XYZ file of C-alpha atoms in Angstrom:
481
model
C -0.045 0.097 0.002
C 2.770 2.365 0.780
C 4.340 1.428 -2.612
C 1.248 2.368 -4.431
C 0.809 5.448 -2.427
C 4.426 6.695 -3.121
C 4.025 5.572 -6.770
C 0.909 7.949 -7.187
C 2.674 10.523 -5.376
C 5.651 10.584 -7.861
C 3.009 10.357 -10.721
C 1.240 13.514 -9.565
C 4.423 15.547 -9.213
C 5.150 14.511 -12.997
C 2.052 15.479 -14.180
C 2.105 19.339 -13.805
C 5.739 19.704 -15.664
C 4.316 17.561 -18.397
C 1.169 19.613 -19.055
C 3.199 22.809 -18.383
C 5.734 22.112 -21.134
C 2.890 20.446 -23.433
C 0.956 23.994 -22.947
C 4.224 25.947 -23.489
C 4.937 24.178 -26.600
C 1.427 24.637 -27.727
C 2.015 28.408 -27.170
C 5.220 28.309 -29.171
C 3.469 26.593 -32.092
C 0.680 29.724 -31.807
C 3.654 32.141 -31.920
C 6.032 30.716 -34.160
C 4.018 28.918 -36.780
C 4.413 30.561 -40.095
C 5.827 33.480 -38.512
C 8.165 34.409 -41.416
C 5.533 33.863 -44.195
C 3.222 36.123 -42.648
C 2.889 39.406 -44.807
C 4.386 42.761 -43.142
C 1.610 44.959 -41.719
C 2.059 48.523 -43.069
C 1.811 50.404 -39.887
C 3.434 50.376 -36.537
C 5.131 46.854 -37.291
C 6.640 47.885 -40.579
C 7.696 51.247 -38.934
C 9.639 49.842 -36.093
C 11.344 47.170 -38.501
C 12.830 50.265 -40.980
C 13.782 51.891 -37.833
C 15.696 48.984 -36.640
C 17.228 47.912 -39.993
C 18.318 51.389 -40.832
C 19.993 51.730 -37.327
C 21.816 48.453 -37.365
C 23.090 49.737 -41.009
C 24.428 52.552 -39.633
C 25.401 50.954 -36.154
C 23.560 53.308 -34.266
C 21.485 52.413 -31.223
C 20.381 55.773 -30.473
C 18.349 57.473 -33.202
C 15.912 55.770 -35.201
C 15.634 56.760 -38.805
C 13.125 56.113 -41.711
C 14.249 56.159 -45.216
C 17.346 57.848 -44.233
C 15.962 60.764 -42.384
C 15.474 60.964 -38.502
C 11.822 59.674 -37.610
C 9.781 62.041 -35.360
C 6.825 59.840 -36.375
C 7.542 56.959 -34.350
C 8.047 58.701 -31.039
C 8.871 55.665 -28.790
C 12.128 55.046 -26.854
C 14.088 52.380 -28.662
C 13.811 49.194 -26.755
C 11.740 47.480 -29.683
C 14.137 48.574 -32.327
C 17.081 47.262 -29.849
C 15.244 44.034 -29.684
C 14.302 43.645 -33.643
C 18.220 44.336 -34.162
C 19.455 41.711 -32.102
C 16.927 39.312 -33.765
C 18.254 40.486 -37.421
C 21.943 39.673 -35.720
C 20.662 36.331 -34.909
C 18.627 34.977 -37.848
C 19.377 37.448 -40.409
C 17.311 39.870 -42.641
C 14.021 38.034 -42.739
C 10.749 37.891 -41.268
C 11.635 35.479 -38.358
C 14.479 37.715 -37.452
C 12.103 40.623 -37.529
C 9.455 39.169 -35.375
C 11.522 36.974 -33.001
C 11.615 39.524 -30.354
C 7.850 39.764 -30.119
C 6.945 36.116 -30.212
C 9.802 35.397 -27.783
C 8.648 37.812 -25.431
C 5.231 36.619 -25.378
C 6.415 33.320 -25.013
C 8.339 34.115 -21.904
C 5.264 36.199 -20.509
C 3.236 33.009 -20.691
C 5.810 31.085 -19.032
C 6.361 33.722 -16.069
C 2.364 33.679 -15.427
C 2.637 29.954 -15.243
C 5.360 29.922 -12.862
C 4.375 32.796 -10.436
C 0.911 31.166 -10.362
C 2.389 28.058 -9.765
C 4.467 28.996 -6.461
C 1.335 31.347 -5.484
C -1.726 29.120 -5.445
C -0.697 25.837 -6.859
C -0.409 23.831 -10.165
C -4.283 23.862 -11.056
C -4.126 27.558 -10.936
C -0.909 27.910 -12.872
C -2.193 25.745 -15.700
C -5.653 27.507 -15.668
C -3.976 30.782 -16.106
C -1.916 29.527 -18.717
C -4.690 28.008 -20.494
C -6.718 31.335 -20.490
C -3.550 33.143 -22.251
C -3.463 30.422 -24.650
C -7.276 30.653 -25.585
C -7.374 34.601 -25.615
C -6.936 35.347 -29.540
C -5.539 39.125 -28.923
C -1.991 37.606 -27.881
C -1.738 35.887 -31.409
C -2.698 38.728 -33.783
C -1.672 42.348 -34.306
C 0.044 44.522 -31.724
C 1.154 41.243 -29.796
C 3.285 38.155 -30.124
C 3.011 37.704 -33.840
C 4.078 41.435 -34.941
C 6.923 43.012 -34.427
C 6.268 46.330 -32.560
C 6.841 47.411 -29.197
C 3.799 45.947 -27.508
C 4.831 42.286 -26.686
C 7.908 43.605 -25.041
C 5.373 46.048 -22.967
C 2.984 43.108 -22.099
C 5.857 41.291 -20.732
C 7.169 43.920 -18.532
C 3.849 45.229 -17.337
C 2.963 41.851 -16.514
C 5.998 41.427 -14.348
C 5.175 44.703 -12.860
C 2.278 43.912 -11.565
C 3.273 40.298 -10.331
C 6.066 41.934 -8.123
C 3.260 44.305 -7.061
C 1.073 41.635 -5.645
C 4.157 40.062 -4.092
C 5.033 43.237 -2.157
C 2.726 42.103 0.566
C 5.004 39.582 1.489
C 8.098 41.585 1.003
C 7.589 45.328 0.471
C 10.985 45.271 -1.546
C 9.355 43.541 -4.437
C 8.172 46.926 -5.427
C 11.609 47.547 -6.398
C 10.995 44.894 -8.854
C 7.797 46.732 -10.177
C 9.645 50.206 -10.347
C 12.417 48.445 -12.613
C 9.557 46.878 -14.651
C 7.980 50.114 -15.124
C 11.553 51.885 -16.594
C 11.825 49.093 -19.242
C 8.303 49.325 -19.969
C 8.594 52.874 -20.821
C 11.409 52.231 -23.067
C 9.036 50.216 -24.830
C 5.740 52.073 -25.133
C 6.584 55.620 -23.476
C 3.690 57.106 -21.237
C 1.847 54.088 -21.964
C 3.394 52.896 -19.281
C 2.101 55.329 -16.532
C -0.638 53.337 -15.055
C 1.870 50.829 -13.726
C 2.803 53.408 -11.088
C -0.922 54.480 -10.884
C -2.487 51.118 -10.104
C 0.725 50.393 -7.751
C -0.093 53.603 -5.938
C -3.567 52.761 -5.515
C -2.770 49.213 -4.397
C -0.510 50.379 -1.491
C -3.246 53.136 -0.497
C -6.378 50.622 -0.674
C -4.296 47.974 1.013
C -2.275 49.689 3.968
C 0.793 48.359 2.524
C 1.794 52.030 2.223
C 2.587 52.063 5.944
C 5.391 49.795 5.214
C 7.275 51.978 2.962
C 10.630 53.388 4.473
C 12.595 56.609 3.713
C 14.666 54.234 1.767
C 11.932 52.753 -0.018
C 10.851 56.304 -1.285
C 14.354 56.906 -2.434
C 14.965 53.814 -4.124
C 11.514 53.206 -6.094
C 11.857 56.146 -8.103
C 15.832 55.614 -8.578
C 14.985 52.127 -10.020
C 12.007 53.316 -12.003
C 14.134 56.239 -13.884
C 17.424 53.928 -14.161
C 16.481 52.693 -17.762
C 15.261 55.758 -18.856
C 17.801 58.352 -17.844
C 20.768 57.354 -20.026
C 18.838 57.149 -23.072
C 17.173 60.315 -22.353
C 20.477 62.131 -21.812
C 22.040 60.368 -25.079
C 18.755 61.733 -27.003
C 18.908 65.085 -25.551
C 22.302 65.426 -26.495
C 21.384 64.663 -30.269
C 18.399 66.771 -30.956
C 18.022 68.548 -27.560
C 13.976 68.683 -26.492
C 12.729 68.455 -30.145
C 12.116 64.556 -29.599
C 10.736 64.743 -26.133
C 8.472 67.505 -27.121
C 6.924 65.460 -30.030
C 6.455 62.814 -27.838
C 4.512 64.442 -25.357
C 2.401 66.355 -27.982
C 1.703 62.982 -29.403
C 1.614 60.438 -27.070
C -0.179 62.550 -24.214
C -1.762 65.417 -25.364
C -2.990 64.529 -28.786
C -4.130 61.257 -27.937
C -6.046 62.804 -25.096
C -8.113 65.033 -27.528
C -8.004 63.271 -30.880
C -10.686 60.983 -32.133
C -10.501 58.545 -34.845
C -13.495 56.706 -36.992
C -16.473 54.919 -35.507
C -16.831 53.414 -32.100
C -13.151 53.789 -31.288
C -13.721 57.284 -30.209
C -16.881 56.215 -27.830
C -16.351 56.227 -23.904
C -17.306 52.380 -23.821
C -15.144 51.284 -26.544
C -12.857 49.118 -23.995
C -15.968 47.714 -22.270
C -17.447 46.733 -25.727
C -13.881 44.968 -26.522
C -13.810 43.168 -23.398
C -17.475 42.315 -23.533
C -17.219 40.448 -26.898
C -13.908 38.499 -26.021
C -15.351 34.983 -24.835
C -12.121 34.337 -22.952
C -12.299 37.653 -21.125
C -16.020 37.239 -20.382
C -15.459 33.854 -19.000
C -12.218 34.727 -16.886
C -14.391 37.894 -15.492
C -17.472 35.735 -14.503
C -15.330 33.195 -12.745
C -13.404 35.834 -10.904
C -16.573 37.580 -9.862
C -18.081 34.309 -8.610
C -14.800 33.438 -6.706
C -14.545 36.442 -5.104
C -18.276 36.990 -4.039
C -17.914 33.364 -2.492
C -14.708 34.594 -0.681
C -16.052 37.921 0.297
C -19.344 36.144 2.050
C -16.812 34.577 4.695
C -14.845 37.825 5.127
C -15.622 41.735 5.088
C -12.868 42.881 2.713
C -10.873 41.409 -0.408
C -7.100 40.119 0.376
C -4.292 42.440 -0.822
C -3.781 40.024 -3.545
C -7.258 40.047 -4.726
C -7.407 44.085 -4.370
C -4.170 44.320 -6.729
C -5.751 41.741 -9.423
C -8.825 43.923 -9.575
C -6.434 47.009 -10.077
C -4.690 45.244 -12.688
C -7.679 44.245 -14.542
C -9.368 47.876 -14.124
C -7.055 50.536 -14.192
C -5.694 50.181 -17.861
C -9.205 49.977 -19.034
C -10.284 53.131 -16.927
C -7.306 55.225 -17.916
C -7.329 54.505 -21.416
C -11.177 55.301 -21.482
C -10.472 59.152 -20.715
C -8.362 59.245 -23.892
C -10.612 60.027 -27.082
C -7.977 58.232 -29.192
C -8.677 54.361 -28.592
C -6.913 51.336 -29.852
C -7.944 47.919 -28.947
C -4.505 46.997 -27.758
C -4.084 49.448 -25.086
C -5.702 47.225 -22.492
C -4.384 43.771 -23.437
C -2.553 43.998 -20.163
C -5.529 43.917 -18.373
C -6.608 40.295 -20.305
C -3.156 39.104 -18.608
C -4.362 39.990 -14.785
C -8.100 38.526 -15.845
C -5.974 35.227 -16.841
C -4.163 35.224 -13.561
C -7.485 35.959 -11.708
C -9.371 33.143 -13.256
C -6.607 30.514 -12.526
C -6.740 31.764 -8.821
C -10.821 31.229 -8.759
C -10.658 27.925 -10.375
C -8.398 26.638 -8.148
C -10.040 28.209 -5.064
C -13.630 27.162 -6.342
C -12.382 23.606 -7.046
C -10.706 22.978 -3.667
C -13.460 24.634 -1.681
C -16.359 22.864 0.307
C -18.925 23.852 -1.646
C -17.955 21.899 -4.805
C -20.895 20.387 -6.369
C -22.629 19.261 -9.468
C -23.397 23.006 -10.735
C -19.953 23.973 -10.079
C -18.326 21.197 -11.749
C -20.502 21.483 -14.803
C -19.800 25.327 -15.073
C -16.086 24.683 -14.945
C -16.375 22.003 -17.477
C -18.489 24.370 -19.884
C -15.583 27.038 -19.145
C -12.668 24.391 -20.098
C -14.656 23.671 -23.307
C -14.977 27.052 -24.421
C -10.928 27.615 -23.768
C -10.488 24.405 -25.905
C -12.762 25.951 -28.420
C -10.872 29.008 -28.552
C -7.360 27.631 -28.869
C -8.742 25.447 -31.705
C -9.863 28.790 -33.086
C -6.433 30.003 -32.559
C -4.776 27.565 -34.453
C -7.056 27.954 -37.636
C -6.292 31.812 -37.288
C -2.594 31.501 -37.563
C -2.879 28.968 -40.089
C -4.746 31.407 -42.450
C -2.278 34.258 -41.824
C 0.458 33.594 -44.755
C -0.517 36.372 -47.464
C 2.532 38.023 -48.252
C 0.529 40.221 -51.039
C 1.825 40.688 -54.164
C 4.211 43.751 -53.830
C 5.900 41.993 -50.923
C 6.333 38.755 -52.743
C 7.655 40.453 -55.828
C 10.149 42.784 -53.734
C 11.690 39.717 -51.939
C 11.830 37.761 -55.305
C 13.548 40.579 -57.382
C 16.100 41.864 -54.992
C 19.373 40.328 -54.192
C 21.471 42.047 -51.479
C 24.628 40.849 -53.242
C 23.589 42.632 -56.426
C 21.466 45.309 -55.607
C 22.909 46.836 -52.386
C 22.907 50.659 -52.316
C 20.632 50.768 -55.455
C 18.302 53.609 -55.338
C 14.382 52.276 -56.189
C 11.557 54.249 -56.968
C 7.740 52.907 -56.885
C 4.601 54.162 -58.556
C 1.428 52.144 -57.252
C -1.091 54.170 -59.516
C -1.286 57.488 -61.640
C -1.497 59.635 -58.397
C 0.535 57.691 -55.851
C 4.155 57.151 -55.906
C 4.985 57.162 -51.996
C 6.508 54.257 -50.526
C 4.233 51.848 -48.318
C 6.247 51.261 -44.936
C 5.612 47.530 -45.196
C 7.344 47.699 -48.842
C 10.337 49.957 -47.715
C 10.853 47.209 -45.047
C 10.762 44.244 -47.366
C 12.739 46.134 -49.871
C 15.777 46.830 -47.451
C 15.779 43.426 -45.947
C 15.654 41.851 -49.312
C 17.957 43.891 -51.329
C 19.448 46.524 -48.739
C 18.320 49.198 -51.378
C 17.513 52.829 -50.699
C 13.943 53.517 -51.138
C 12.890 56.837 -52.637
C 9.422 58.589 -52.824
C 8.706 60.299 -56.391
C 7.795 57.480 -58.821
C 8.283 57.945 -62.616
C 9.167 61.559 -62.460
C 11.661 61.235 -59.794
C 13.178 58.059 -61.489
C 13.389 59.781 -64.848
C 15.745 62.559 -63.394
C 17.704 60.185 -61.326
C 21.549 60.371 -62.404
C 23.031 57.308 -60.530
C 21.945 53.294 -60.791
C 18.133 53.012 -60.114
C 15.134 50.960 -60.428
C 11.292 52.008 -60.882
C 8.763 49.474 -59.638
C 5.553 50.002 -61.426
C 1.888 48.667 -60.965
C 1.176 46.879 -64.515
C -2.582 48.686 -64.338
C -0.708 51.992 -64.782
C 2.322 50.949 -66.512
C 2.877 53.375 -69.970
C 4.688 50.518 -72.096
C 6.327 53.151 -74.351
C 8.891 53.297 -71.581
C 10.443 49.997 -72.543
C 11.676 52.043 -75.744
C 13.872 53.986 -73.047
C 14.419 51.687 -70.105
C 15.349 48.001 -70.023
C 13.067 45.674 -68.227
C 14.709 44.617 -65.035
C 12.096 42.273 -63.393
C 8.185 41.256 -64.312
C 5.573 39.626 -62.040
C 1.932 39.156 -62.601
C 1.200 42.467 -61.173
C 4.589 44.528 -61.358
C 7.119 45.823 -64.112
C 10.423 46.951 -62.812
C 12.800 49.376 -65.003
C 16.386 50.047 -64.650
C 18.150 53.269 -65.874
């Protein structure tokens, strides 16, 4: 009997690591499957990529440029560009090297949440929290783990900052970790990170933990928060004075507080709508509400950790709801908190004395939804392999060994001759070329070696009498001078 009991105990200890590895492997699949084949998105992702590529070519780790000019459009600190540059150095100038930093950061976030929840609430809570993150599609679409902008790094360090905050009830010095994570998160997304210290301050105030702070804590916490920021800020100021920082404040703070974008995204309830239409979030929220209600039926007030979880979920949503400029990914950090809360809730309910048929059926239905959402995520990433005709043609026609340093113009139609951000990145990675705007007119005046990319729908075939054909695809014709 003793031998059987020992065997069962060993088996139980083996099950959690096995399931954890399997779930993290599934997460790696969601993040890396067909990642190089997915077309580059012509907005934040492409802009960060061009910045990083040109910084690496100049061996300049301070000042991002776009098409050779100092970039005052992307006004974030350069942490994401540094990460992309590292990916280029490891994997080369391709989409895997470009996107590796986001996929890897998200995978690390999954592991951090799972391991922290295991340490605080046990194996079941750990696996449930991880499943909620794997089931939530937002982490595998745009502005997250499968696109290379600043967001995935931001989610990772914001999540770590909140976890340190929750641990500060055991040792107030864990707030040092929150402060440092805030500084790193700021280096990724600038003023977007300000909700982290706001939530932390409210947590300390509401839980009474603020009374534990000493003069040393009041000194070290701001120092650690500014430690990642100040060296970069000083170096950047040496380059162009206050211009970058003035633009950053005007765009990331003032403009976003007052400028609306089209449709429902300007409405005050936009983020609540996004949460209410996300099945994984709805289930996590309902479970947490039930668990918290049952907990509060026994005690008069939530624990510090439950208070922290509520702030983690609520503060980003409330803060960004005050802004007229609303984008769905601004509140993804709240969804990470919801996954942690759901893990705690399921573990609490399953181990509680009130477990019965209704609770069992509820949890089974929730598990079924998570599985369905995971399957849906697999189907989603399997369909994301469309490069687009221009991106495919640029990669196919350009060769870094042959075309490096050549100027390339583009003409999309009769009135558009300005490069798409995604096409700039494709051309730079594939051929190390110099992209310039101006189209046919600028190409005809170019005295140095140059190429002209023209859409066949607007191509004047008489140009073949003056310029030799360099490349032709189904949609494009490329001439050389």
